[in-house]
Coordinates of C-alpha atoms and ligand atoms in Angstrom, one line a residue:
X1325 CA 0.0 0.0 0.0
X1326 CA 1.5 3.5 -0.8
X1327 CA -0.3 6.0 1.3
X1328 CA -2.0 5.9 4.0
X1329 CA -5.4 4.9 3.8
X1330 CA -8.3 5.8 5.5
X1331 CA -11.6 3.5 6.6
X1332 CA -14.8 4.5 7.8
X1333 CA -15.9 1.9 10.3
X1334 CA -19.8 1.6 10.3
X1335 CA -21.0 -0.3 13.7
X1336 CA -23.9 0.7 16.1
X1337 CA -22.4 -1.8 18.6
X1338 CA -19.3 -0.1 21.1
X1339 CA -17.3 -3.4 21.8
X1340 CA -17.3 -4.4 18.0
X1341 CA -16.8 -1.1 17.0
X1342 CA -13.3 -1.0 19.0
X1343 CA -12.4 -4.6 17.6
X1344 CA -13.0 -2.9 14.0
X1345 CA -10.7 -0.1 14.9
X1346 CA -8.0 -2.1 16.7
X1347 CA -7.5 -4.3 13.6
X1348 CA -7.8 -2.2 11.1
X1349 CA -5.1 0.4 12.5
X1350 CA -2.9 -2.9 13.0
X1351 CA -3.1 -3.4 8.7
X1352 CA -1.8 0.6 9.1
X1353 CA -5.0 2.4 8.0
X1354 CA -6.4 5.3 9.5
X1355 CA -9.7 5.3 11.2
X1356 CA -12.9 7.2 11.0
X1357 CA -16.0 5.6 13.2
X1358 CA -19.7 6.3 12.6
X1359 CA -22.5 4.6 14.1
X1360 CA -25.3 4.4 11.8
X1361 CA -26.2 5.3 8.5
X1362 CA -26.8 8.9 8.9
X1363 CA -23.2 9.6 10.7
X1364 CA -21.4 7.6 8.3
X1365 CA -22.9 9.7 5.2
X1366 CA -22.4 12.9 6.7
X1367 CA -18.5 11.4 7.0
X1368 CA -18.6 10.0 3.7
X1369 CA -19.5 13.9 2.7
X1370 CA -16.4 15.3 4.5
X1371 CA -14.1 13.0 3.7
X1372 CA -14.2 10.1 1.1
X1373 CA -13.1 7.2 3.0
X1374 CA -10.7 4.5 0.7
X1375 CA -13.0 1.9 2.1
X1376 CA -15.9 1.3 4.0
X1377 CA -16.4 -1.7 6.9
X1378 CA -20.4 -1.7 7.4
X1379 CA -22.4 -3.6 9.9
X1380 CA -25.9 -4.4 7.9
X1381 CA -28.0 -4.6 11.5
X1382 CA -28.3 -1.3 12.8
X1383 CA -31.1 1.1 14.7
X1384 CA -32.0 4.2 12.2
X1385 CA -30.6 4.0 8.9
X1386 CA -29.2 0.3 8.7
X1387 CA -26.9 -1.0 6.3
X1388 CA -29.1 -2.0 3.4
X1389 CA -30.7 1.5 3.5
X1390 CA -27.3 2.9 3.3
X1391 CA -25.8 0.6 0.4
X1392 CA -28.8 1.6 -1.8
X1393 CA -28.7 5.9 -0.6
X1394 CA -25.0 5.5 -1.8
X1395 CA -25.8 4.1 -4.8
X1396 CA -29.0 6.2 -5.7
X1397 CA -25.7 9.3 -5.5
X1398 CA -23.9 7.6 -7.6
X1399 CA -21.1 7.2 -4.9
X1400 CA -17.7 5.5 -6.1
X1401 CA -17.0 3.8 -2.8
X1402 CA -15.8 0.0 -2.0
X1403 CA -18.0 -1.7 0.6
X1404 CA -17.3 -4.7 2.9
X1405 CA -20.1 -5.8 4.7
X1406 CA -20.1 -7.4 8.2
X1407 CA -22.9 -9.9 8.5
X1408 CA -24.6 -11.8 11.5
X1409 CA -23.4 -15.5 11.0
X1410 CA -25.8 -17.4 9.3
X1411 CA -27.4 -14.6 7.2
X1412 CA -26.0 -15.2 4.1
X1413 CA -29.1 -13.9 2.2
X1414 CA -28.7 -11.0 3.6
X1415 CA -24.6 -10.8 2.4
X1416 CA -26.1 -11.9 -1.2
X1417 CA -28.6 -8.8 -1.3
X1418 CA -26.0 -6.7 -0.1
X1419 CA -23.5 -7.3 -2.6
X1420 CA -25.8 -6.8 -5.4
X1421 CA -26.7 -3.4 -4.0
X1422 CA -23.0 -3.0 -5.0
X1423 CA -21.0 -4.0 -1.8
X1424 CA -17.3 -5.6 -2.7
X1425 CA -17.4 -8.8 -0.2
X1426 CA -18.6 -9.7 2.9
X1427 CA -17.6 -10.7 6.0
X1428 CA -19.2 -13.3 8.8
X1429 CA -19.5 -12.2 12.3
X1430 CA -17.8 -13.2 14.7
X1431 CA -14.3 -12.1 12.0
X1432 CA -11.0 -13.6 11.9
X1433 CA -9.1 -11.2 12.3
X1434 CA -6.5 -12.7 9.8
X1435 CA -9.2 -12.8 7.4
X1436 CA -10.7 -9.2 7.4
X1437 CA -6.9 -8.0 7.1
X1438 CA -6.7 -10.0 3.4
X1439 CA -10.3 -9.1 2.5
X1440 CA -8.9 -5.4 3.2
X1441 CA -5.9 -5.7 1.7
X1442 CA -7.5 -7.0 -1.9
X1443 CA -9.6 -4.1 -2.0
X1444 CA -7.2 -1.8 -1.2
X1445 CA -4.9 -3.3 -3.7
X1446 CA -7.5 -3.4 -6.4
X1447 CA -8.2 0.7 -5.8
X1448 CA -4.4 1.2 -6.5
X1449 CA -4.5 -0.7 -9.5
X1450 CA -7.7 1.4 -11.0
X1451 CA -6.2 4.2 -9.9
X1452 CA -2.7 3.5 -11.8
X1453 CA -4.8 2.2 -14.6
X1454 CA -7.1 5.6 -15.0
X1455 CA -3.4 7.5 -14.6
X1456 CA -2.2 5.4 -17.2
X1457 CA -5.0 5.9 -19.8
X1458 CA -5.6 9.7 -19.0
X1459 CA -1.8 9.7 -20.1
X1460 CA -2.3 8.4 -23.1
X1461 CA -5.4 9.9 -23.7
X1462 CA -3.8 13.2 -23.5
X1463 CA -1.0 11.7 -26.4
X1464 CA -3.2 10.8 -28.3
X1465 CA -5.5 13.8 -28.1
X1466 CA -2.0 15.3 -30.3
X1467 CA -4.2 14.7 -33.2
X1468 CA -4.2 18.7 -33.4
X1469 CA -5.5 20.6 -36.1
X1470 CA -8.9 22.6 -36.8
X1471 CA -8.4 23.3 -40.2
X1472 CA -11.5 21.4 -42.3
X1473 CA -9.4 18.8 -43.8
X1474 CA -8.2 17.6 -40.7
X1475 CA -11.4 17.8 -39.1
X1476 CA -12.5 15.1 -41.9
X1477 CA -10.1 12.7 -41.5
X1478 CA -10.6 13.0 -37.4
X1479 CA -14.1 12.8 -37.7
X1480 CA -13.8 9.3 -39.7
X1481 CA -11.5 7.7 -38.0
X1482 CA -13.5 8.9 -34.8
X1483 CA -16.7 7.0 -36.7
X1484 CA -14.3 4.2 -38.0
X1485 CA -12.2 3.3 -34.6
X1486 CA -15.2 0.9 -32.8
X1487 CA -15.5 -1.2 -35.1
X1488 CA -13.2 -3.9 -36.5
X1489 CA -12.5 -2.5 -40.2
X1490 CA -9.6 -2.3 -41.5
X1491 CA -8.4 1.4 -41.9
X1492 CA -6.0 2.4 -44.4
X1493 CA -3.7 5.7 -43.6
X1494 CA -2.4 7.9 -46.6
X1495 CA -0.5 10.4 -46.6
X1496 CA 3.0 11.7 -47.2
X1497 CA 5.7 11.7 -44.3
X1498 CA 5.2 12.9 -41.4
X1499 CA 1.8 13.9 -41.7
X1500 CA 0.6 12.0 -38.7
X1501 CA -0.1 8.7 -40.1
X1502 CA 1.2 7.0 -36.9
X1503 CA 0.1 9.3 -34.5
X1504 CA -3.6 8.6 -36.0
X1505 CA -3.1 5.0 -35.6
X1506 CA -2.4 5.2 -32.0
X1507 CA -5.6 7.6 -31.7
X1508 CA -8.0 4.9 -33.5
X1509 CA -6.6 2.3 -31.2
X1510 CA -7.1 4.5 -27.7
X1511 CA -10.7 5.7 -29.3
X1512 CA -11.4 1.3 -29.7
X1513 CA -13.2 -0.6 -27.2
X1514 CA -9.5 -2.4 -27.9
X1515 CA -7.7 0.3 -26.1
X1516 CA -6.7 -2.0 -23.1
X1517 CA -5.7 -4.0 -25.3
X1518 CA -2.0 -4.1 -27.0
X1519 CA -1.4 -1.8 -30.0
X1520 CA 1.5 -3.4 -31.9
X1521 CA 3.3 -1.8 -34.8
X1522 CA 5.5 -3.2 -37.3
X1523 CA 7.3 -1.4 -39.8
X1524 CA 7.0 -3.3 -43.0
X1525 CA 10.3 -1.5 -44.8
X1526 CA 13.4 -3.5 -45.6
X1527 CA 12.4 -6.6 -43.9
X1528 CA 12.9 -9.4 -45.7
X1529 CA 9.9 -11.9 -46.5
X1530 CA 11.5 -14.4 -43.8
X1531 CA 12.1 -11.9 -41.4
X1532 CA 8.9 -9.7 -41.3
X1533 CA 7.2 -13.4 -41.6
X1534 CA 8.6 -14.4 -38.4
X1535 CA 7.8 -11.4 -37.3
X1536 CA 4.2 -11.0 -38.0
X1537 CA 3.6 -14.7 -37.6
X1538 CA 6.0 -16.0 -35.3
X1539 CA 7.7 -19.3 -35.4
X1540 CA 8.1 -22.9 -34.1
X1541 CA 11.2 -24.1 -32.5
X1542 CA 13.9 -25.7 -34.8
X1543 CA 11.7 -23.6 -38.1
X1544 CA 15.0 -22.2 -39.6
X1545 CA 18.2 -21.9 -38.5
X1546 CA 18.6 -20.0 -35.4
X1547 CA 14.8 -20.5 -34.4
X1548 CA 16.0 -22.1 -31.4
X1549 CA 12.6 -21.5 -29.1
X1550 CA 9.4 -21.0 -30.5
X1551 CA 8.7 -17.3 -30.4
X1552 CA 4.9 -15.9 -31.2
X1553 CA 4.3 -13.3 -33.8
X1554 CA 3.2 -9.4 -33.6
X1555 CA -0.1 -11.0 -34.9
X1556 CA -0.5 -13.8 -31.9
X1557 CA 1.1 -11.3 -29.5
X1558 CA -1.9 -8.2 -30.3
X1559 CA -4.5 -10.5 -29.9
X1560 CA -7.5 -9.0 -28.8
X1561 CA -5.8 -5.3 -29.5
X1562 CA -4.6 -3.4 -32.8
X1563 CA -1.8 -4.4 -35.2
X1564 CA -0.3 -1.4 -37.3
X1565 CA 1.3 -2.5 -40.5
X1566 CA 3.3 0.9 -41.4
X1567 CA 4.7 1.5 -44.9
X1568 CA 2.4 -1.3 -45.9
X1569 CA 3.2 -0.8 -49.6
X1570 CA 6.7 -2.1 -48.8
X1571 CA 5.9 -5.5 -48.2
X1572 CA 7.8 -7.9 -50.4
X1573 CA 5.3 -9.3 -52.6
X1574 CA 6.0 -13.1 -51.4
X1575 CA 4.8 -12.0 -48.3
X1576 CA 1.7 -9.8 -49.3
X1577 CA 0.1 -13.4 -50.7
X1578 CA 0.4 -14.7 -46.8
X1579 CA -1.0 -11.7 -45.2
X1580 CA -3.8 -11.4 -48.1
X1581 CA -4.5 -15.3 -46.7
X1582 CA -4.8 -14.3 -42.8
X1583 CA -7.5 -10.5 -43.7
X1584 CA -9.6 -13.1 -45.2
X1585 CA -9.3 -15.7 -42.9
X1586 CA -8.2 -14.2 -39.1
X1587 CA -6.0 -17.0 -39.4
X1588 CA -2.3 -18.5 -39.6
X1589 CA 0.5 -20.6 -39.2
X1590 CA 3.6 -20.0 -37.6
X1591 CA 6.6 -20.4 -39.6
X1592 CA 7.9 -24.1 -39.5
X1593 CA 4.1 -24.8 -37.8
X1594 CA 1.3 -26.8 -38.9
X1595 CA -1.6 -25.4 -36.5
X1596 CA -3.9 -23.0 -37.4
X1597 CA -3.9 -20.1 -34.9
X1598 CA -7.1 -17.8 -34.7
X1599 CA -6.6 -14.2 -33.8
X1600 CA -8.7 -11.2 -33.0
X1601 CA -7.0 -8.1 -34.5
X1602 CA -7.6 -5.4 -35.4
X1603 CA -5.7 -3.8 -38.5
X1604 CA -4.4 -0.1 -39.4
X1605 CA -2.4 0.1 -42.3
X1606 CA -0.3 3.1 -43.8
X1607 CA 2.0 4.5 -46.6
X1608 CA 3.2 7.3 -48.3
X1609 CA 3.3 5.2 -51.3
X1610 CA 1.5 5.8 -54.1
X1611 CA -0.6 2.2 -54.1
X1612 CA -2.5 2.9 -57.5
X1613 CA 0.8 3.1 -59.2
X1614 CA 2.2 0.3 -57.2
X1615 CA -1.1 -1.9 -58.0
X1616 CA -0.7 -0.8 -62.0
X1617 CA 3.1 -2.0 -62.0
X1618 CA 2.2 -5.3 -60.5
X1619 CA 4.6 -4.3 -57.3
X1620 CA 1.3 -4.0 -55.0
X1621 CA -1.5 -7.0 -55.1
X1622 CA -4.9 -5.4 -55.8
X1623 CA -6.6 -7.8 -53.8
X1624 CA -4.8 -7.2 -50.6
X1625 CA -5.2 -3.7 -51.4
X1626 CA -8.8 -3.8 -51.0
X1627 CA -8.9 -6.1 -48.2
X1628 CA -6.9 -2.9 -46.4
X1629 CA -8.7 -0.2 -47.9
X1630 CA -11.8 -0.8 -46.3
X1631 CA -11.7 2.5 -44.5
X1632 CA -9.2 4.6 -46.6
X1633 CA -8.3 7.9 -44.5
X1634 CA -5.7 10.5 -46.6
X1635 CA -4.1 13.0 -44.2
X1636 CA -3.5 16.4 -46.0
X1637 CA -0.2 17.6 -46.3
X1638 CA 0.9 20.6 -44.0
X1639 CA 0.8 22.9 -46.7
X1640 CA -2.8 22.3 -47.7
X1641 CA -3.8 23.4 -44.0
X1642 CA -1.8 25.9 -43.6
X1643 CA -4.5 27.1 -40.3
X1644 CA -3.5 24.5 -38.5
X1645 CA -0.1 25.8 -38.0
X1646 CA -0.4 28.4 -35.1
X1647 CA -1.8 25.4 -33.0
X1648 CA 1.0 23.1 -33.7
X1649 CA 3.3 25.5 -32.9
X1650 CA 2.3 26.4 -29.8
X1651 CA 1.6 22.7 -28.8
X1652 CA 5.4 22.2 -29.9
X1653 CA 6.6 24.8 -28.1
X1654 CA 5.2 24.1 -25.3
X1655 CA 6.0 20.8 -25.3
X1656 CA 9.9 21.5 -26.3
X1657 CA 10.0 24.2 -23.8
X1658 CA 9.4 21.7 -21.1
X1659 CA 11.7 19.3 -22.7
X1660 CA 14.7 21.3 -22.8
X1661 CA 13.5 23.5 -19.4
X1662 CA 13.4 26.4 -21.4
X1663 CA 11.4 29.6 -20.8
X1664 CA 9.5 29.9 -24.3
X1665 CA 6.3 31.0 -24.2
X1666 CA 5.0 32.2 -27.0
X1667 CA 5.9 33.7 -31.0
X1668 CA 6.4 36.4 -32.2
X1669 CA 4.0 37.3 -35.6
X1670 CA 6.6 37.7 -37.5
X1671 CA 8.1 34.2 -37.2
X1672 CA 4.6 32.4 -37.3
X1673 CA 4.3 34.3 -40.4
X1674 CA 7.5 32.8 -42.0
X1675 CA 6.5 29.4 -40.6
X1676 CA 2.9 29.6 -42.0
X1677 CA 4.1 30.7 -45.5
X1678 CA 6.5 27.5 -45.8
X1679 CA 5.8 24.5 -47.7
X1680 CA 6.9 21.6 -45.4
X1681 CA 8.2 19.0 -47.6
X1682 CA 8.7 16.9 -44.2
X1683 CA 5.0 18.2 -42.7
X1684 CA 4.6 18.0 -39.2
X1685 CA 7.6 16.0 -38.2
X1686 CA 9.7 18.9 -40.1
X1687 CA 7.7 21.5 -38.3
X1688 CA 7.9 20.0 -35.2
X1689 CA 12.0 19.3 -35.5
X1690 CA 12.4 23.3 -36.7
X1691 CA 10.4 24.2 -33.6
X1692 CA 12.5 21.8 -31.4
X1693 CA 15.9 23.2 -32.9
X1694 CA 15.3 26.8 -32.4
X1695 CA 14.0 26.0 -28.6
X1696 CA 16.8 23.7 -27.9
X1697 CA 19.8 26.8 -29.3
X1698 CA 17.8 29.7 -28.4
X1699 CA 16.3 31.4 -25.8
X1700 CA 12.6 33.0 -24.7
X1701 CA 10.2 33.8 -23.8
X1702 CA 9.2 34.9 -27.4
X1703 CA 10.5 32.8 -30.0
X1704 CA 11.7 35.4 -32.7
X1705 CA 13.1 35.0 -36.3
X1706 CA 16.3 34.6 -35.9
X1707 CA 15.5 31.7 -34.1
X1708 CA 14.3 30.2 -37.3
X1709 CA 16.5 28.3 -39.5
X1710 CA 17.4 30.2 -42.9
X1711 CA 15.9 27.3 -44.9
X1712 CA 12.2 28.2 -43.6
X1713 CA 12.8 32.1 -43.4
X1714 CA 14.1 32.1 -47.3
X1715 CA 10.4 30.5 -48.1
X1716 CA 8.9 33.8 -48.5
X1717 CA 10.9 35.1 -51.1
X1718 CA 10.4 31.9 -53.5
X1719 CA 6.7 31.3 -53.0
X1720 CA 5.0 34.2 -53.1
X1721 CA 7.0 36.4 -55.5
X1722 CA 4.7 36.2 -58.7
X1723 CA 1.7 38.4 -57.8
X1724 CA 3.8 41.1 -56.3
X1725 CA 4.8 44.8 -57.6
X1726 CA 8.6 45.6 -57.6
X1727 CA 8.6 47.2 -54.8
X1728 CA 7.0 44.3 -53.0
X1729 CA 9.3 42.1 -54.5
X1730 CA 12.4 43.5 -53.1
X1731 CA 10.9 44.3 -49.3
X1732 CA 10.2 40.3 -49.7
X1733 CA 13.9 39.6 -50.5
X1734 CA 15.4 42.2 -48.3
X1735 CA 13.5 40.9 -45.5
X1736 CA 14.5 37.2 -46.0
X1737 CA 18.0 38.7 -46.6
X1738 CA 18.7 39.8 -43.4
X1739 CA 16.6 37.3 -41.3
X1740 CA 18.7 35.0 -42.8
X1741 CA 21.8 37.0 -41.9
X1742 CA 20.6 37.4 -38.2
X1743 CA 19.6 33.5 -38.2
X1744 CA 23.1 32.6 -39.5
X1745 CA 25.0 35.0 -36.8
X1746 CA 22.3 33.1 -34.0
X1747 CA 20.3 36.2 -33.3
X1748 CA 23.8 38.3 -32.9
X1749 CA 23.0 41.3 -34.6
X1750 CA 26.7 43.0 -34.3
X1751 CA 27.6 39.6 -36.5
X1752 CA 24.8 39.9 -39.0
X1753 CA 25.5 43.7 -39.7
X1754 CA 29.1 42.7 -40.3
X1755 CA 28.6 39.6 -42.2
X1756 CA 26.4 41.8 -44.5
X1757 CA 29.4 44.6 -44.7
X1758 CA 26.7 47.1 -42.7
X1759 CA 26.8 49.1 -39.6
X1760 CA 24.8 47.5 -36.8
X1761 CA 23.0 50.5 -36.3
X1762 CA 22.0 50.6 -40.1
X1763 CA 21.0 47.1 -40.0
X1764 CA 18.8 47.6 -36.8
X1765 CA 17.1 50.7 -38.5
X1766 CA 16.6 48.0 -41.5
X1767 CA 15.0 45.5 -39.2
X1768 CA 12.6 47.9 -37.9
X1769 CA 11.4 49.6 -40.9
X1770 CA 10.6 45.9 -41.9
X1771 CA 8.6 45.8 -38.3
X1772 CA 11.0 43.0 -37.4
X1773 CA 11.2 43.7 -33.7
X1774 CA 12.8 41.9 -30.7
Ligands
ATP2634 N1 -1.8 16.4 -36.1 C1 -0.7 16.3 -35.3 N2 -0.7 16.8 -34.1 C2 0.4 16.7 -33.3 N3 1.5 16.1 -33.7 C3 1.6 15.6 -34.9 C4 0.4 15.7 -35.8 N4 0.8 15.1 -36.9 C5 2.1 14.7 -36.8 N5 2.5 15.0 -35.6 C6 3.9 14.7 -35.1 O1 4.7 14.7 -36.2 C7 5.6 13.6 -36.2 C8 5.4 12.7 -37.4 O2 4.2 12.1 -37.3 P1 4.0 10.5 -37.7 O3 5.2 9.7 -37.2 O4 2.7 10.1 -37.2 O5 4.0 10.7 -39.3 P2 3.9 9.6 -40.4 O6 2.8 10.0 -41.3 O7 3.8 8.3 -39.8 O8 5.3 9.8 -41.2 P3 6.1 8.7 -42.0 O9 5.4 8.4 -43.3 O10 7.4 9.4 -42.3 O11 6.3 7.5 -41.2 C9 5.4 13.0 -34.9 O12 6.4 13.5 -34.0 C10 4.0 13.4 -34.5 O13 4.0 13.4 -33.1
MG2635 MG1 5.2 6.7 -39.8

C-alpha cells in the first residue's frame, strides 16, 4: 500500500466497533468511526473514505438503507459488509446493492486483514490504470489541427475506430499517419488491449514473416525457441502494419490469406492459430501506381482499404499551424526547461508561408531546434532556420509589384543574416558589410522587432 489509507468503520455496537478499529489500525489504516447510516454519510461527505467496513444490522438507517442511498448518488466507494453468521441472504442482497465482499461475524481477524488488503490493492490498480489511460489519452488527443481537412479525417476515423474494419492511412511523411493510428486504437473498445506496430520497410519476407507470424522451434536456422508473432502477441488489440506498400510481394500473398481468414501458421508450424485483430495500415506510397506495375496486389489492397483515410499535407492546412506550434513549443520548452512562451507574428508568419516538404515531423524538429539553441520567452526570427525564413521570397514572388518584390527579398536577406549570426546582430551587420545601427534601423522599418 503507498499511502495511508483511510476507513470509515460503520458499527452501532461499542465493543465491535473498538475490535473494527483495533485491527484495522494494525493493517496501518487510519480510522474514522460512525455509528449508523446517517453519521457515516455525513462522514462520507467530508471526507471520502478509501474503504468502508459496514455492519448491515443497525437502529435508524441500517446498512441496506445505506448501500442503496450510496448508490442512488452515484457514490464510487468499496463496501465490505459485516454480516450476522448465518445470514448469508442478507450478504447476497448486499453485494448486489454493490458492496465488494462480505464478511461473517464473529471475524478472523486474519481474514478481514486479506479481505482489506484486496480491495485496497484493487483501488491502487484502477487508480494507476485511470493515470495510465488519462496519459495516453492526452498523447493521443495530439491529433491537433482545426483546419476542415483535418477535421475530416478526425471525424472518420472517430466514426471508423469501434468497429473492426480495417483502416487504411495515406498520406506523405510525417503527416501523422502514426500518431492517428495510435488515436484509432485508444478511441477502440480495444484500447486496453495491445497496439502493436510493425514497420513493414526493408524486412525481408523471412524476417517480417517471423515477425508478423512467429515461429516454431527448430523452423530455420537460429529458431532455437518457439517465439509468437506481432499477430498472436496483439490478440484481442490493434496491429499497425506501417509503410504497408513495402511489403515484399512473397509475403503480401500470406498476409492477403490471414484478412480473409483471421488466421495463420507460424513459420515451421502446422496449426492454425485464430486471432482477433484489429488492422491499421499506412503508406506514403502511391498504391494505385504500385497496383498498376504489378509491385502491389490489388486484392490485398482492397482487403486494407476498407476504411481509406488521406491525411493532407501541411501545406494544404496551412491554419493549422499556429496550433501546432504552440503545442510544440510548449511541449519542447518543457523538454529542454526552457522559458518559451510564445511567438512572435513575425516568425509564425515565415512558418505559416513554408511548404513543409517533411509536414509535421519537419515543423515539429524546426520548432525543437530553435528551442533547444535559443532562448525565450518569445520565440523570434532569428530563431528560425534560414531554410524556412528564405520560403517567402520563392513562393510568393509572382503576384507582387517591384517594390513588394524586393521588401520580400530584403527581408528574407537579413533574417537570414541574423539566423546565421544566431540572433547576434553585431555579427549579422558585419557579415552583411553594414553598420549594426543601419542594420537595426533596417530590421525595424521591416517591423521586425525583438
Ligand atoms: N496532427 C498532429 N498533431 C500533433 N503532432 C503531430 C500531428 N501530426 C504529426 N505529428 C507529429 O509529427 C511527427 C510525425 O508524425 P507521424 O510519425 O505520425 O508521421 P507519419 O505520417 O507516420 O510519417 P512517415 O510516413 O514518415 O512515417 C510525430 O512526432 C508526431 O507526433
Ligand atoms: Mg510513420
Amino acid at each position: 500500500m503507498t499511502t495511508l489509507r483511510r476507513i470509515l468503520i460503520v458499527d452501532d455496537d461499542p465493543p465491535s466497533q473498538r475490535l473494527l478499529q483495533v485491527r484495522v489500525r494494525a493493517i496501518g489504516c487510519q480510522v474514522t468511526v460512525a455509528s449508523d447510516g446517517h453519521e457515516a454519510l455525513a462522514a462520507i461527505e467530508q471526507e471520502l473514505p478509501d474503504l468502508m467496513l459496514l455492519d448491515l444490522e443497525m437502529p435508524r438507517m441500517g446498512g441496506m438503507e445505506l448501500l442503496r442511498t450510496l448508490k442512488q448518488r452515484g457514490v464510487d466507494l468499496p463496501i465490505i459488509v459485516i454480516t450476522a453468521h448465518g445470514s448469508i441472504d442478507a450478504a447476497v442482497e448486499a453485494m448486489k446493492e454493490g458492496a465488494y465482499d462480505f464478511i461473517p461475524k464473529p471475524f478472523d481477524p486474519k481474514h478481514l486483514e486479506i479481505v482489506v488488503r484486496k480491495v485496497l490493492e484493487r483501488e491502487d490498480l484502477k487508480r494507476d490504470i485511470e493515470i495510465l489511460t488519462e496519459e495516453a489519452d492526452r498523447r493521443y488527443r495530439l491529433v491537433i489541427g482545426e483546419s476542415r481537412r483535418m477535421n475530416d479525417a478526425v471525424e472518420t476515423v472517430r466514426k471508423a475506430a469501434p468497429s473492426k474494419a480495417s483502416i487504411l492511412l495515406l498520406g506523405e511523411s510525417g503527416t501523422g499517419k502514426e500518431i492517428f493510428a495510435r488515436a484509432i486504437h485508444s478511441w477502440s473498445e480495444r484500447k486496453d488491449k495491445p497496439f502493436i506496430a510493425i514497420n513493414c520497410v526493408g524486412l525481408s519476407k523471412e524476417l517480417l514473416e517471423s515477425e508478423l507470424f512467429g515461429h516454431e522451434k527448430g523452423a530455420f536456422t537460429g529458431a532455437l525457441s518457439l517465439k509468437k508473432g506481432k499477430m498472436e502477441l496483439a490478440h484481442g488489440g490493434t496491429v499497425f502494419l506501417d509503410e504497408i506498400g513495402d511489403v515484399v510481394q512473397e509475403l503480401q500473398t500470406k498476409l492477403l490469406r490471414f484478412l480473409q481468414e483471421r488466421e495463420f501458421e507460424r513459420v515451421g508450424g502446422t496449426k492454425q492459430i485464430q486471432v482477433d485483430v484489429r488492422i491499421i495500415a499506412a503508406t506514403n506510397r502511391d498504391l494505385a501506381t504500385a497496383i498498376s506495375q504489378g509491385r502491389f496486389r490489388e486484392d490485398l489492397f482492397h482487403r486494407l482499404n476498407v476504411i481509406p483515410v488521406t491525411l493532407p499535407p501541411l501545406r494544404q492546412r496551412p491554419e493549422d499551424i499556429p496550433a501546432l506550434v504552440d503545442h510544440f513549443i510548449d511541449k519542447f520548452s518543457k523538454e529542454a526547461k526552457k522559458q518559451f512562451s510564445g511567438i512572435s507574428q513575425e516568425a509564425l508568419v515565415s512558418l505559416t508561408r513554408y511548404d513543409w516538404p517533411g509536414n509535421v515531423r519537419e515543423l515539429a524538429n524546426v520548432i525543437e531546434r530553435s528551442v533547444v539553441l535559443g532562448s525565450g520567452p518569445m520565440l523570434m526570427p532569428h530563431h528560425l532556420p534560414a531554410s524556412v525564413l528564405s520560403s517567402i521570397t520563392e513562393q510568393k514572388s509572382d503576384n507582387l509589384s517591384y517594390r513588394e518584390s524586393m521588401e520580400v527579398h530584403r527581408r528574407s536577406l537579413l533574417l537570414a543574416a541574423v539566423d546565421r549570426a544566431h540572433g547576434n546582430r553585431a555579427a549579422a551587420a558585419r557579415s552583411l558589410g553594414l553598420h549594426e545601427k543601419y542594420l537595426l534601423r533596417l530590421l525595424k522599418s521591416l517591423g521586425i522587432g525583438g
